[in-house]
Amino acid sequence: NVKWINPPHFSQENLNEIAIVPNPYNINDPLLDAQGWTDKRGIQFYNLPAKVDITIYTEHGDLVQSIEHDSPVSSGYEHWNMISRNQQLISSGVYIVVFQTPAGGLSYQKFVVIR
């Protein structure tokens, strides 16, 4: 099931349109090489609002990382290098992402990491 997303995507306010790519993330996926990911590490968020807080948790509710997306050029794109707030590479598992706008909009999504 391939859904192509061609950057740049401009910011928009519909939280239901946010995409997490790749999902699932599989380090052995040959498409990572085809896309030019030399370090094979990264999660991308597309179709973000201009201002949104991105908070990533493990499936057990432990805080992994917080990202403040504030794009003055209305870019709806953010890249995360999969490094936790403790400077460790995240492991295989299910992760929950909370997107929250300053106006109070809230959205939950999940992604899977396979190593």
PDB file of C-alpha atoms in Angstrom:
ATOM      1  CA  ASN A   1       0.000   0.000   0.000  1.00  0.00           C
ATOM      2  CA  VAL A   2       2.097   2.922  -1.251  1.00  0.00           C
ATOM      3  CA  LYS A   3       1.037   6.526  -0.754  1.00  0.00           C
ATOM      4  CA  TRP A   4       3.485   8.906  -2.421  1.00  0.00           C
ATOM      5  CA  ILE A   5       4.095  12.250  -0.755  1.00  0.00           C
ATOM      6  CA  ASN A   6       6.196  14.767  -2.634  1.00  0.00           C
ATOM      7  CA  PRO A   7       7.650  17.560  -0.479  1.00  0.00           C
ATOM      8  CA  PRO A   8       7.359  20.404   0.066  1.00  0.00           C
ATOM      9  CA  HIS A   9       3.900  20.312   1.571  1.00  0.00           C
ATOM     10  CA  PHE A  10       2.523  23.529   2.885  1.00  0.00           C
ATOM     11  CA  SER A  11       1.024  23.795   6.308  1.00  0.00           C
ATOM     12  CA  GLN A  12      -2.671  23.228   6.772  1.00  0.00           C
ATOM     13  CA  GLU A  13      -4.922  23.163   9.816  1.00  0.00           C
ATOM     14  CA  ASN A  14      -6.686  19.800   9.444  1.00  0.00           C
ATOM     15  CA  LEU A  15      -4.990  17.504  11.972  1.00  0.00           C
ATOM     16  CA  ASN A  16      -6.558  14.458  10.297  1.00  0.00           C
ATOM     17  CA  GLU A  17      -4.386  15.076   7.218  1.00  0.00           C
ATOM     18  CA  ILE A  18      -1.054  14.659   9.068  1.00  0.00           C
ATOM     19  CA  ALA A  19       1.034  11.805   7.649  1.00  0.00           C
ATOM     20  CA  ILE A  20       3.870   9.912   9.365  1.00  0.00           C
ATOM     21  CA  VAL A  21       6.341   8.507   6.829  1.00  0.00           C
ATOM     22  CA  PRO A  22       7.557   5.775   6.607  1.00  0.00           C
ATOM     23  CA  ASN A  23       5.044   3.836   8.639  1.00  0.00           C
ATOM     24  CA  PRO A  24       5.956   1.168   9.467  1.00  0.00           C
ATOM     25  CA  TYR A  25       9.628   2.096   9.594  1.00  0.00           C
ATOM     26  CA  ASN A  26      11.713  -0.962   8.649  1.00  0.00           C
ATOM     27  CA  ILE A  27      15.482  -0.467   8.630  1.00  0.00           C
ATOM     28  CA  ASN A  28      15.856  -3.255   6.028  1.00  0.00           C
ATOM     29  CA  ASP A  29      13.403  -1.686   3.569  1.00  0.00           C
ATOM     30  CA  PRO A  30      15.134  -1.236   0.179  1.00  0.00           C
ATOM     31  CA  LEU A  31      13.044   1.902  -0.454  1.00  0.00           C
ATOM     32  CA  LEU A  32      15.143   3.720   2.189  1.00  0.00           C
ATOM     33  CA  ASP A  33      18.175   3.275  -0.056  1.00  0.00           C
ATOM     34  CA  ALA A  34      16.176   4.320  -3.109  1.00  0.00           C
ATOM     35  CA  GLN A  35      15.145   7.559  -1.353  1.00  0.00           C
ATOM     36  CA  GLY A  36      18.810   8.341  -0.560  1.00  0.00           C
ATOM     37  CA  TRP A  37      18.688   7.827   3.224  1.00  0.00           C
ATOM     38  CA  THR A  38      22.336   7.043   3.845  1.00  0.00           C
ATOM     39  CA  ASP A  39      22.050   6.783   7.632  1.00  0.00           C
ATOM     40  CA  LYS A  40      18.738   4.856   7.372  1.00  0.00           C
ATOM     41  CA  ARG A  41      17.284   6.746  10.299  1.00  0.00           C
ATOM     42  CA  GLY A  42      14.394   9.155  10.263  1.00  0.00           C
ATOM     43  CA  ILE A  43      10.690   9.666  10.666  1.00  0.00           C
ATOM     44  CA  GLN A  44       9.012  12.440   8.693  1.00  0.00           C
ATOM     45  CA  PHE A  45       5.822  14.303   9.514  1.00  0.00           C
ATOM     46  CA  TYR A  46       3.910  15.883   6.613  1.00  0.00           C
ATOM     47  CA  ASN A  47       0.871  18.179   6.363  1.00  0.00           C
ATOM     48  CA  LEU A  48       1.490  19.795   9.741  1.00  0.00           C
ATOM     49  CA  PRO A  49      -0.123  23.052  10.863  1.00  0.00           C
ATOM     50  CA  ALA A  50       2.241  26.057  10.930  1.00  0.00           C
ATOM     51  CA  LYS A  51       2.483  25.754  14.741  1.00  0.00           C
ATOM     52  CA  VAL A  52       2.079  22.403  16.470  1.00  0.00           C
ATOM     53  CA  ASP A  53       3.681  20.552  19.360  1.00  0.00           C
ATOM     54  CA  ILE A  54       4.646  16.970  18.511  1.00  0.00           C
ATOM     55  CA  THR A  55       5.036  14.645  21.496  1.00  0.00           C
ATOM     56  CA  ILE A  56       6.157  11.046  21.016  1.00  0.00           C
ATOM     57  CA  TYR A  57       5.482   8.310  23.585  1.00  0.00           C
ATOM     58  CA  THR A  58       6.168   4.582  23.808  1.00  0.00           C
ATOM     59  CA  GLU A  59       3.155   2.290  23.796  1.00  0.00           C
ATOM     60  CA  HIS A  60       3.514   2.187  27.607  1.00  0.00           C
ATOM     61  CA  GLY A  61       3.182   5.972  27.898  1.00  0.00           C
ATOM     62  CA  ASP A  62       6.848   6.855  28.485  1.00  0.00           C
ATOM     63  CA  LEU A  63       7.914  10.190  26.972  1.00  0.00           C
ATOM     64  CA  VAL A  64      10.385   9.661  24.123  1.00  0.00           C
ATOM     65  CA  GLN A  65      10.746  13.103  22.520  1.00  0.00           C
ATOM     66  CA  SER A  66       9.046  16.489  22.214  1.00  0.00           C
ATOM     67  CA  ILE A  67       9.322  18.567  19.052  1.00  0.00           C
ATOM     68  CA  GLU A  68       8.055  22.116  18.667  1.00  0.00           C
ATOM     69  CA  HIS A  69       7.131  22.729  15.036  1.00  0.00           C
ATOM     70  CA  ASP A  70       6.942  26.465  14.357  1.00  0.00           C
ATOM     71  CA  SER A  71       7.390  27.237  10.695  1.00  0.00           C
ATOM     72  CA  PRO A  72       7.508  30.918   9.713  1.00  0.00           C
ATOM     73  CA  VAL A  73       7.431  29.915   6.015  1.00  0.00           C
ATOM     74  CA  SER A  74       4.336  27.716   6.474  1.00  0.00           C
ATOM     75  CA  SER A  75       6.164  24.483   5.800  1.00  0.00           C
ATOM     76  CA  GLY A  76       4.065  21.509   6.858  1.00  0.00           C
ATOM     77  CA  TYR A  77       7.130  19.259   7.179  1.00  0.00           C
ATOM     78  CA  GLU A  78       9.242  18.120  10.145  1.00  0.00           C
ATOM     79  CA  HIS A  79      11.997  15.466  10.273  1.00  0.00           C
ATOM     80  CA  TRP A  80      12.887  13.509  13.419  1.00  0.00           C
ATOM     81  CA  ASN A  81      16.157  11.575  13.620  1.00  0.00           C
ATOM     82  CA  MET A  82      14.687   8.895  15.926  1.00  0.00           C
ATOM     83  CA  ILE A  83      16.885   9.963  18.830  1.00  0.00           C
ATOM     84  CA  SER A  84      15.142  10.129  22.213  1.00  0.00           C
ATOM     85  CA  ARG A  85      15.354  13.047  24.627  1.00  0.00           C
ATOM     86  CA  ASN A  86      17.994  10.945  26.449  1.00  0.00           C
ATOM     87  CA  GLN A  87      20.133  10.888  23.277  1.00  0.00           C
ATOM     88  CA  GLN A  88      19.472   7.199  22.576  1.00  0.00           C
ATOM     89  CA  LEU A  89      18.320   5.593  19.346  1.00  0.00           C
ATOM     90  CA  ILE A  90      14.752   4.327  19.744  1.00  0.00           C
ATOM     91  CA  SER A  91      14.134   0.578  19.606  1.00  0.00           C
ATOM     92  CA  SER A  92      11.576  -1.564  17.811  1.00  0.00           C
ATOM     93  CA  GLY A  93       8.015  -1.084  18.940  1.00  0.00           C
ATOM     94  CA  VAL A  94       4.803   0.882  18.668  1.00  0.00           C
ATOM     95  CA  TYR A  95       4.949   4.643  19.299  1.00  0.00           C
ATOM     96  CA  ILE A  96       2.112   7.078  19.947  1.00  0.00           C
ATOM     97  CA  VAL A  97       2.353  10.631  18.585  1.00  0.00           C
ATOM     98  CA  VAL A  98       0.283  13.484  20.005  1.00  0.00           C
ATOM     99  CA  PHE A  99      -0.143  16.592  17.840  1.00  0.00           C
ATOM    100  CA  GLN A 100      -1.432  19.659  19.698  1.00  0.00           C
ATOM    101  CA  THR A 101      -2.015  23.132  18.277  1.00  0.00           C
ATOM    102  CA  PRO A 102      -1.967  26.370  20.324  1.00  0.00           C
ATOM    103  CA  ALA A 103      -5.724  26.701  19.666  1.00  0.00           C
ATOM    104  CA  GLY A 104      -6.328  23.406  21.471  1.00  0.00           C
ATOM    105  CA  GLY A 105      -6.616  21.069  18.489  1.00  0.00           C
ATOM    106  CA  LEU A 106      -5.540  17.537  19.349  1.00  0.00           C
ATOM    107  CA  SER A 107      -4.755  14.463  17.265  1.00  0.00           C
ATOM    108  CA  TYR A 108      -3.296  11.045  18.095  1.00  0.00           C
ATOM    109  CA  GLN A 109      -1.481   8.773  15.657  1.00  0.00           C
ATOM    110  CA  LYS A 110       0.834   5.801  15.926  1.00  0.00           C
ATOM    111  CA  PHE A 111       3.793   4.441  14.023  1.00  0.00           C
ATOM    112  CA  VAL A 112       5.739   1.199  14.178  1.00  0.00           C
ATOM    113  CA  VAL A 113       9.527   0.719  14.182  1.00  0.00           C
ATOM    114  CA  ILE A 114      11.002  -2.616  13.045  1.00  0.00           C
ATOM    115  CA  ARG A 115      14.744  -3.169  13.397  1.00  0.00           C
TER     116      ARG A 115
END
